[in-house]
Coordinates of C-alpha atoms and ligand atoms in Angstrom, one line a residue:
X1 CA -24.6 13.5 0.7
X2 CA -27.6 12.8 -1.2
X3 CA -30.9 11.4 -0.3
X4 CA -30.5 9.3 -2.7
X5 CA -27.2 7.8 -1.8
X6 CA -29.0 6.7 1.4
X7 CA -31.7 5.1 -0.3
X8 CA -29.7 3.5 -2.9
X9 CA -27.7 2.1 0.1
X10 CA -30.8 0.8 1.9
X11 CA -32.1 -0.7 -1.6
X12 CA -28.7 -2.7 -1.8
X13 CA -29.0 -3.9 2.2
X14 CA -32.5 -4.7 1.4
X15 CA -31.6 -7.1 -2.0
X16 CA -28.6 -9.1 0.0
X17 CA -31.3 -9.7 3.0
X18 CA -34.2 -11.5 0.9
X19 CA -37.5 -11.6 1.5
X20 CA -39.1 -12.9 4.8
X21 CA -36.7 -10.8 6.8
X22 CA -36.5 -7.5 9.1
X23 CA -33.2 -5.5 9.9
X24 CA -33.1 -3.6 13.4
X25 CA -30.2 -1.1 13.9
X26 CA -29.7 1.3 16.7
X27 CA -27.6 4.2 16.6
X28 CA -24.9 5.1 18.9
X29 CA -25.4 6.4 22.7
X30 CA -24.6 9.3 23.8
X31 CA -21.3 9.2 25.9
X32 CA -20.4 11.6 28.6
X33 CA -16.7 12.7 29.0
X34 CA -17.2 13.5 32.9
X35 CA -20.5 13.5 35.1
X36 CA -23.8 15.5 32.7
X37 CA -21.0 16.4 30.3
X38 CA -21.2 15.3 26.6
X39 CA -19.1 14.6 24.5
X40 CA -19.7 16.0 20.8
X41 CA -22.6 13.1 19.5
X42 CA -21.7 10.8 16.9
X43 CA -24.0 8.5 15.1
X44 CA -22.8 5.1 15.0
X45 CA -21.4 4.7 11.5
X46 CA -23.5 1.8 10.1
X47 CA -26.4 3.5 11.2
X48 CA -25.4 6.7 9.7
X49 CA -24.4 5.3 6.6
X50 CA -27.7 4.1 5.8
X51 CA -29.7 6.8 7.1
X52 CA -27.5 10.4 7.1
X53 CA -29.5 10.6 10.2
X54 CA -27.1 12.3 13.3
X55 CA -29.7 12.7 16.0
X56 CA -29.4 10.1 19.1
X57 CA -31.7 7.8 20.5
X58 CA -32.8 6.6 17.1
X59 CA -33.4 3.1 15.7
X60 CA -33.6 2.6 11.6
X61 CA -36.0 -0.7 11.0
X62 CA -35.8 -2.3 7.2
X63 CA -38.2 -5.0 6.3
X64 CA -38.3 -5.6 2.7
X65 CA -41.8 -6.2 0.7
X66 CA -43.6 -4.8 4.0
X67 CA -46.8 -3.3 2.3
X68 CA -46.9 0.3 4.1
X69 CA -43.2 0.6 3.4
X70 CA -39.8 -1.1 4.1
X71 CA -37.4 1.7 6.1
X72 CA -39.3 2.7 9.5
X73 CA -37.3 5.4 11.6
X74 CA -38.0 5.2 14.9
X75 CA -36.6 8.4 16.3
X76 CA -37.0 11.8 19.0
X77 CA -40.8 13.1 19.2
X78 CA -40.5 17.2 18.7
X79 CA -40.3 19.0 21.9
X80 CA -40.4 22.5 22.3
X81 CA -38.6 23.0 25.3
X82 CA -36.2 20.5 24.9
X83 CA -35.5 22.0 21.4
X84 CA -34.7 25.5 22.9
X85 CA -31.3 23.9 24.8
X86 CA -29.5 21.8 22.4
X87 CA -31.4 22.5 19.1
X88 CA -33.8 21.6 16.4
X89 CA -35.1 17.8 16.6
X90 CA -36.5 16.4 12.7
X91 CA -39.3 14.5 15.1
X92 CA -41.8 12.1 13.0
X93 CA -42.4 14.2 10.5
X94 CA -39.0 15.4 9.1
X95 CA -38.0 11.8 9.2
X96 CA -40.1 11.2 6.5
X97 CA -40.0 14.6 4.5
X98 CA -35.9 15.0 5.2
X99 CA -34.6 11.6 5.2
X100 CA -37.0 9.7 3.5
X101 CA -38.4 7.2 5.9
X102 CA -41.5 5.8 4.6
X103 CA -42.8 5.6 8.3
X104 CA -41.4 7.0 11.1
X105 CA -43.0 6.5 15.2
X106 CA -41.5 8.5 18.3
X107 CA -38.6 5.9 20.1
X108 CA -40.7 6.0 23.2
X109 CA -43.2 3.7 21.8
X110 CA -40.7 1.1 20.2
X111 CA -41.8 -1.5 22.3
X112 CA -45.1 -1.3 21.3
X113 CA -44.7 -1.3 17.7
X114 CA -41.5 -3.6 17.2
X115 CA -43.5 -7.0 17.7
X116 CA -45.6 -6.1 15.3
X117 CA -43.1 -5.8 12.7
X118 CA -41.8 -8.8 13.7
X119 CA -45.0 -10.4 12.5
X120 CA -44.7 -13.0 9.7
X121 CA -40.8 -12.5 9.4
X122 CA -38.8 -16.2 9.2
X123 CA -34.7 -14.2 9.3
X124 CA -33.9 -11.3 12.3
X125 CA -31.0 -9.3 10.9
X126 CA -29.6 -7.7 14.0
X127 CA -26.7 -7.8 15.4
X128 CA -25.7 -9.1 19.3
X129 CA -23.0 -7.3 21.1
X130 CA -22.3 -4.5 20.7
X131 CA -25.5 -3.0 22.6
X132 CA -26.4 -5.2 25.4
X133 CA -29.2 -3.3 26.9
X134 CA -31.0 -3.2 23.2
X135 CA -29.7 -7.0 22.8
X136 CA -32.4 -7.5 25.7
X137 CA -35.0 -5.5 24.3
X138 CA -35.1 -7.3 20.7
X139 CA -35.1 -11.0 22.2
X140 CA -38.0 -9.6 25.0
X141 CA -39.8 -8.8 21.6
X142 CA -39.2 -12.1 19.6
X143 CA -40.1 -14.1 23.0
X144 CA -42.9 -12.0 23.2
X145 CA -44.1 -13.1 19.5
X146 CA -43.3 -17.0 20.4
X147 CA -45.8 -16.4 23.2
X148 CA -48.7 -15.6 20.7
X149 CA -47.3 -18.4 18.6
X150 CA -49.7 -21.2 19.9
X151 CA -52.8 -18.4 18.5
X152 CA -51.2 -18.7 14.8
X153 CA -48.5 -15.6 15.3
X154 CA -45.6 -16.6 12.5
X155 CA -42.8 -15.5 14.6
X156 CA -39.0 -15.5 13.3
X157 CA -37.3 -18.6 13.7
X158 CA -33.4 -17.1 12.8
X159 CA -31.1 -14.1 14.2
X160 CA -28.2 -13.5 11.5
X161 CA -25.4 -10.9 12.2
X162 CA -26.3 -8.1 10.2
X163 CA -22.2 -6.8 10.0
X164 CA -21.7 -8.9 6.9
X165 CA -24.0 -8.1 4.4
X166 CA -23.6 -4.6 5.6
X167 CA -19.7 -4.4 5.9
X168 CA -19.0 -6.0 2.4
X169 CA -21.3 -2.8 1.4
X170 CA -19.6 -0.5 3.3
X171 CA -16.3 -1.6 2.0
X172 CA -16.8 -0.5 -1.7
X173 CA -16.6 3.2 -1.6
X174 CA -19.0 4.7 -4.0
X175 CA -18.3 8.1 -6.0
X176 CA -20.0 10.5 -3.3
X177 CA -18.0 8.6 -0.7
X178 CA -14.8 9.2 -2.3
X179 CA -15.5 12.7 -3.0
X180 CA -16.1 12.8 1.0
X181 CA -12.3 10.7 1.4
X182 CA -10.5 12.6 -1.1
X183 CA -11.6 16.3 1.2
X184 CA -10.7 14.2 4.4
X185 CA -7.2 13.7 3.0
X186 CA -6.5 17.2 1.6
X187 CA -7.4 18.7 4.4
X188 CA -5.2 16.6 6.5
X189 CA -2.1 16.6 4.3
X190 CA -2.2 20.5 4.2
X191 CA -2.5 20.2 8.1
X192 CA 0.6 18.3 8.2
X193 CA 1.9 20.6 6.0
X194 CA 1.4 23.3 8.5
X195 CA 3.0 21.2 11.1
X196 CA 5.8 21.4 8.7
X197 CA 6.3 24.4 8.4
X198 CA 5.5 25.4 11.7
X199 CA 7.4 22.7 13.7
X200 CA 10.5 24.6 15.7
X201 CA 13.3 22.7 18.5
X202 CA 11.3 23.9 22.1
X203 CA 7.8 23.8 21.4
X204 CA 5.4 21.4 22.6
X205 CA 4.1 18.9 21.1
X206 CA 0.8 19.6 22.2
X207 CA 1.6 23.1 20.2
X208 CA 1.8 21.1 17.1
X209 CA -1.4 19.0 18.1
X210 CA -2.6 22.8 18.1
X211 CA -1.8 23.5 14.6
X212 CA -3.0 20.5 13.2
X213 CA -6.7 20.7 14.8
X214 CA -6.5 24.4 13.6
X215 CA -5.8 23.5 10.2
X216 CA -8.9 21.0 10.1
X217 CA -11.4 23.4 11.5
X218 CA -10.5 25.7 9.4
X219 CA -10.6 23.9 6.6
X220 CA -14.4 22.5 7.3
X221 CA -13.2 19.4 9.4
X222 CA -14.7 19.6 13.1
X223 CA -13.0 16.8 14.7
X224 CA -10.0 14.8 14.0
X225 CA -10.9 11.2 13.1
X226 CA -9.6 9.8 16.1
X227 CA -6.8 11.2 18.7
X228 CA -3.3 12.8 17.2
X229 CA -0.1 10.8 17.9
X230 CA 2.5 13.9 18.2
X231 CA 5.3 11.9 19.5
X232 CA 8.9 13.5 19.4
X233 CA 12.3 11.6 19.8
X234 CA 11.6 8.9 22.6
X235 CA 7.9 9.7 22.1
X236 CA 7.7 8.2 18.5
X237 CA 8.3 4.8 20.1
X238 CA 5.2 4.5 21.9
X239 CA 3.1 3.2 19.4
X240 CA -0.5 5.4 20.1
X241 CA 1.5 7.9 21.9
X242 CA -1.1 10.6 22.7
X243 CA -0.2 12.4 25.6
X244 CA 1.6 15.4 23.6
X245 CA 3.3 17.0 26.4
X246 CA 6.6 17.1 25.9
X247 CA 9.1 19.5 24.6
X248 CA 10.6 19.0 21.1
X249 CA 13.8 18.6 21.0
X250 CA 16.9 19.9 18.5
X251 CA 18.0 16.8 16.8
X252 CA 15.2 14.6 17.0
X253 CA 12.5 13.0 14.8
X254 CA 8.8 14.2 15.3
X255 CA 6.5 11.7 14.3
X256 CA 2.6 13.2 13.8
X257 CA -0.1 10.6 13.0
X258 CA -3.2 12.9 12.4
X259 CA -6.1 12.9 9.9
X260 CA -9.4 14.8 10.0
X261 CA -13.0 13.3 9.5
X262 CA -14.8 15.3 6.6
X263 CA -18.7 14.8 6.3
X264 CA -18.5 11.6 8.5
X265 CA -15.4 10.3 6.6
X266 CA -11.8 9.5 8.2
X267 CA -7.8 10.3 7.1
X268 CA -5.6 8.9 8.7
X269 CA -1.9 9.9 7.4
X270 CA 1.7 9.7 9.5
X271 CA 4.8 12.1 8.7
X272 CA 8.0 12.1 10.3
X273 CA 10.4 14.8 9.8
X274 CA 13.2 16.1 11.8
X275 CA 12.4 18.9 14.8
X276 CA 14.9 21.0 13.6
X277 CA 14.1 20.9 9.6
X278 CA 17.3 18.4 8.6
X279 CA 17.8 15.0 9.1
X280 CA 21.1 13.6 10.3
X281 CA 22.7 11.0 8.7
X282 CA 21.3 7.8 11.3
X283 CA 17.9 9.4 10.8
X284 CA 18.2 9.6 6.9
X285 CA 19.3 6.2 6.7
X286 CA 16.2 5.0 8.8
X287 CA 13.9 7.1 7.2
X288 CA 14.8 5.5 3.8
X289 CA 14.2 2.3 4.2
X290 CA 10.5 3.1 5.7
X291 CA 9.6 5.4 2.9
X292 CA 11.5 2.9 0.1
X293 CA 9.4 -0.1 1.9
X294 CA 6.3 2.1 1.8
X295 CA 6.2 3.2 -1.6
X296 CA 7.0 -0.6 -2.6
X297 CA 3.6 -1.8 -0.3
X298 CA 1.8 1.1 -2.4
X299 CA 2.8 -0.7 -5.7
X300 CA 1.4 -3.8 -4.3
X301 CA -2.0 -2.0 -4.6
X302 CA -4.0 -2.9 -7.2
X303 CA -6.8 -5.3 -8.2
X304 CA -6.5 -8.8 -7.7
X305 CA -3.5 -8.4 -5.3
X306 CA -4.5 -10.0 -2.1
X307 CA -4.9 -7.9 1.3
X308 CA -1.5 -9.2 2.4
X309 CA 0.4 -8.5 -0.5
X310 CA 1.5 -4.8 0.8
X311 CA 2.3 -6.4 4.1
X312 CA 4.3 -9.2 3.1
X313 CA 6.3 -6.2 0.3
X314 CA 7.0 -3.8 3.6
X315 CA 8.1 -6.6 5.7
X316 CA 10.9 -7.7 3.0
X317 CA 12.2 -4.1 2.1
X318 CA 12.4 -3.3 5.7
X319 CA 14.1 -6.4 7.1
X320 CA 16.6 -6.0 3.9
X321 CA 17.3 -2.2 5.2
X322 CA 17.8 -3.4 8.6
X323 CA 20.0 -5.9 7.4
X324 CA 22.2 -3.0 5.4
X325 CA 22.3 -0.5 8.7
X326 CA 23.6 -3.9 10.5
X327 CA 20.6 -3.8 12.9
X328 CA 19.7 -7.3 11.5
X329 CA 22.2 -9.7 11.1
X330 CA 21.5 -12.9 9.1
X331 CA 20.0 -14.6 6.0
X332 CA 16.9 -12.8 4.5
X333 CA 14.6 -15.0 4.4
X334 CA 15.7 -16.8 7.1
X335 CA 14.8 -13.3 9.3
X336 CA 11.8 -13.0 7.9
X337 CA 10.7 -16.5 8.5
X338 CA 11.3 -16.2 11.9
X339 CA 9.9 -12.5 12.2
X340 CA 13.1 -11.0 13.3
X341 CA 11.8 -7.8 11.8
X342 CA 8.7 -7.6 15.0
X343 CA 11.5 -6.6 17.3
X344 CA 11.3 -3.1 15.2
X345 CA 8.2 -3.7 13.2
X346 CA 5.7 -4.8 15.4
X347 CA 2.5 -3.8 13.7
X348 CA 0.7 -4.0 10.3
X349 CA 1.2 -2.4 7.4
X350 CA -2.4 -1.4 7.0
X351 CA -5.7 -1.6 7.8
X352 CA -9.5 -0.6 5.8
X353 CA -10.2 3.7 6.1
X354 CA -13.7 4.9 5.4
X355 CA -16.2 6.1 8.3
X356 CA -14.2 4.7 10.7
X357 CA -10.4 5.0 10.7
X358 CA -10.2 1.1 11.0
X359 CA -12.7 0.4 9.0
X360 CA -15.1 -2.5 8.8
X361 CA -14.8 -5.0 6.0
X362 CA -13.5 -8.8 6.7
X363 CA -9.7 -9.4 5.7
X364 CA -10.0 -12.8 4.8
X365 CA -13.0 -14.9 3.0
X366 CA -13.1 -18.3 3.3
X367 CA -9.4 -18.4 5.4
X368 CA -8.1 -16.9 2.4
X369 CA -6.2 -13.1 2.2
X370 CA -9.3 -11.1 0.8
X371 CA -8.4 -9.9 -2.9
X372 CA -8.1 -6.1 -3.4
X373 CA -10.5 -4.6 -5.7
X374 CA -11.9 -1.1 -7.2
X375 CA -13.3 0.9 -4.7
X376 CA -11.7 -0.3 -1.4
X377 CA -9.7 2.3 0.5
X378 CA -6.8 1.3 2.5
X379 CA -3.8 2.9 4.7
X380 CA -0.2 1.8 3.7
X381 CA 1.9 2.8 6.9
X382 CA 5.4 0.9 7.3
X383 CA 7.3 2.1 10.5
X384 CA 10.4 1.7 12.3
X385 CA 10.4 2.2 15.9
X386 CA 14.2 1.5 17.9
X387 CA 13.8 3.0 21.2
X388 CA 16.9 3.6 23.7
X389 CA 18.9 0.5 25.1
X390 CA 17.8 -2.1 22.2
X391 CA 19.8 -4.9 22.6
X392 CA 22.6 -5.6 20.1
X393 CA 21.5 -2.5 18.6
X394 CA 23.9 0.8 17.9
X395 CA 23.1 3.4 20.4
X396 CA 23.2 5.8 16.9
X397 CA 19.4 4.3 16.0
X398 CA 18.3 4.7 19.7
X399 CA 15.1 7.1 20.0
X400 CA 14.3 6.9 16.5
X401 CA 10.6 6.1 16.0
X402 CA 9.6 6.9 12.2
X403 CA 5.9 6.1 10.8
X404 CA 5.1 7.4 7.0
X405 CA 1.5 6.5 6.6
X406 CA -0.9 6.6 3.2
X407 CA -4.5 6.3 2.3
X408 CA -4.3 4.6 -1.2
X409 CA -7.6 3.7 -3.0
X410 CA -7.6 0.9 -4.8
X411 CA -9.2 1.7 -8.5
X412 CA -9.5 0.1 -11.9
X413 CA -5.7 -0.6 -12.9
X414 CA -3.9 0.1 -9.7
X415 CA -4.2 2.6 -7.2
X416 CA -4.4 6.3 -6.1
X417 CA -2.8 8.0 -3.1
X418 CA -5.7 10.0 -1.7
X419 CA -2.8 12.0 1.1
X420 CA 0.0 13.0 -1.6
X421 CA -0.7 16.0 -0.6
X422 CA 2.1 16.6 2.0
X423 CA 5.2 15.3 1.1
X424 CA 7.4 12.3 2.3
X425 CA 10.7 12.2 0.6
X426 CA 13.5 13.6 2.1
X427 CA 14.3 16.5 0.3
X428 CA 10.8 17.7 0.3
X429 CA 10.2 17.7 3.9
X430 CA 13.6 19.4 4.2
X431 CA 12.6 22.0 1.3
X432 CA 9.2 22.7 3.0
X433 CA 10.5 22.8 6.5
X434 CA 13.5 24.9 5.3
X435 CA 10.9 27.7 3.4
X436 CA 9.5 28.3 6.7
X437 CA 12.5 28.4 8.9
X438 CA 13.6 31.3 6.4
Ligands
LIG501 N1 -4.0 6.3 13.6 C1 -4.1 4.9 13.9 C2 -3.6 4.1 12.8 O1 -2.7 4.5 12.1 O2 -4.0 3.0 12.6
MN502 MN1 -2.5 6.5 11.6
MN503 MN1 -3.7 3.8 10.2

């Protein structure tokens, strides 16, 4: 992504926060998967998205109208030998030259320098939480400023949340982050292709997980988005199943819930198909009424629909299949009224996609559904999930867990499916699966 893009995203942060104010925003830590062990780092996402900056311990400062320039990086000094481990640091100077800071001092001397910019500022944009260390640091700098008050400091009399202003940003996807979400999707849906294809009665399904993360790497995607579900039969019940570590079995359902992250950006699509490349007749009629209820939520997508709209679409075609297989029994709405459906349906139909696979952005303004619009990216994901000895239940829909799961853009006049890449109607996930079993 362009320099550019970052600084027309700052520009916007800058215009919603007014004048008179300051915006301080660390970056992720770095987190260790077991004693000096990291894991791979990751920038937190608001902080990436406004600086393309990936390094840790760095802290991006915006104070519009400040004379020597409004976006301060505060970030690693060089250091040599430091540099010879783990690699190249942009220090002071390629903050400014690379990423466009218009000042940039080394994180060790943040304390020093922070109260100063706090100088003559009425509105703090920071926000408490989610850093509780930092939290500390930023009100020992504000006291400090109340301190000098009495000698004619203006110190900042208001701390506003700066999610907001920076979420509602975040949740229009501009062209170069869309370019970024379509390659996400592709080169998930061709994993799941491969998973297809590749998917045989007695391998593991940490096999498949296997095939999947190859798929991404190869494709350009280092990491999955967040951890594959790879649930077969029993398996496809558990919700965020993702032990993948048992064997697949002739004659159930495989349900994958996978999607890469591409240049910061996540997918996040679910297929079901059966192990053995053909559905049987309880698993056909199950699978139906998911994908009928999912591509009726997807229709729901367009402008001035509200957020709930795809919900409340899946909830009805669903409880009116379950009601046709006799899982339900009753009136329709009188079911869904009382949310008979929950017993099989027990989650959303969707949530925001973008940097992060639940993705910031409010759902509801004012108490009210939020109203869809061009530019927001969303996942449509209906599922069915009947594990063994449901009451009342026919033991024929035990162990069927069945997930089919979309990320659908929202644009001028409706909506595009960003995952149509792999497929989800019957007979094309028993054509594809049948190619490749020869
Ligand atoms: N993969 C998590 C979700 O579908 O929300
Ligand atoms: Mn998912
Ligand atoms: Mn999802």
């Amino acid at each position: 992504m362009s320099t550019q893009e970052f600084a027309r995203r700052r520009k916007h942060l800058m215009q919603g926060m007014g004048d008179g104010t300051i915006a301080i925003l660390p970056t992720a830590p770095t987190q260790f998967r077991n004693r000096d062990s990291e894991y791979h780092y990751r920038p937190d996402s608001d902080f990436y998205y406004l600086t393309g900056f990936s390094e840790p311990e760095a802290v991006i400062v915006l104070k519009p109208g400040r004379e020597h320039g409004e976006y301060i990086l505060f970030c690693r000094e060089r250091d040599a030998k430091s540099e010879i481990w783990v690699g190249s640091r942009a220090g002071q100077e390629g903050a400014v030259e690379q990423y466009g800071a218009d000042d940039s001092f080394p994180i060790d001397d943040m304390d020093d320098i922070l109260p100063g910019l706090l100088e003559g500022v009425d509105r703090v944009f920071y926000t408490m939480g989610d850093h509780s260390d930092f939290d500390k640091r930023v009100i020992d700098w504000v006291n400090h400023l109340h301190k000098q008050s009495r000698s004619g400091v203006h110190t900042p009399g208001e701390f506003i949340a700066l999610d907001h202003l920076l979420h509602d940003l975040r949740l229009i996807k501009s062209s170069f982050e869309l370019k970024a979400m379509r390659k996400a999707a592709s080169i998930s849906a061709k994993a799941h292709c491969r998973a297809m294809r590749i998917c045989k009665p007695g391998m593991h399904e940490y096999q498949i997980e296997a095939e999947l993360i190859h798929s991404f790497m190869h494709d350009g995607a280092r990491f999955p988005a967040y951890s594959s579900i790879v649930g077969g039969g029993a398996n496809a019940c558990v919700l965020h199943y993702v032990d993948n570590k048992d064997k697949l079995k002739n004659g159930d359902l495989l349900l994958i819930d996978a999607g890469a992250e591409y240049d910061y950006y996540a997918a996040d699509i679910s297929r079901t198909f059966p192990i053995n490349g053909k559905f049987s007749r309880a698993q056909r009629e199950l699978y139906q009424v998911v994908l009928d209820a999912q591509l009726a939520a997807i229709e729901q997508v367009k402008p001035g629909n509200h957020w709930n709209d795809p919900h409340e679409t899946a909830v009805r075609v669903i409880t009116e299949g379950l009601i046709r297989l006799g899982i339900l029994t009753g009136k329709l709405e009188t079911l869904i009224e009382k949310e008979k459906y929950k017993t099989f349906y027990m989650h959303r139909t969707g949530h925001w996609l973008g940097m992060d696979v639940h993705d910031v952005g409010d759902y509801k303004i004012d108490d009210e559904w939020r109203q869809l619009e061009a530019g927001m990216v969303l996942t449509v994901e209906p599922g069915l999930y009947i594990p063994a000895n449901s009451q009342d239940v026919d033991e024929k829909w035990w162990d069927i867990g069945i997930r089919i799961e979309d990320d659908v853009l929202v644009t001028k006049t409706g909506h595009e499916v960003l995952s149509a890449g792999v497929p989800k109607d019957i007979d094309g996930i028993e054509y594809m699966m049948s190619v490749a079993h020869g």
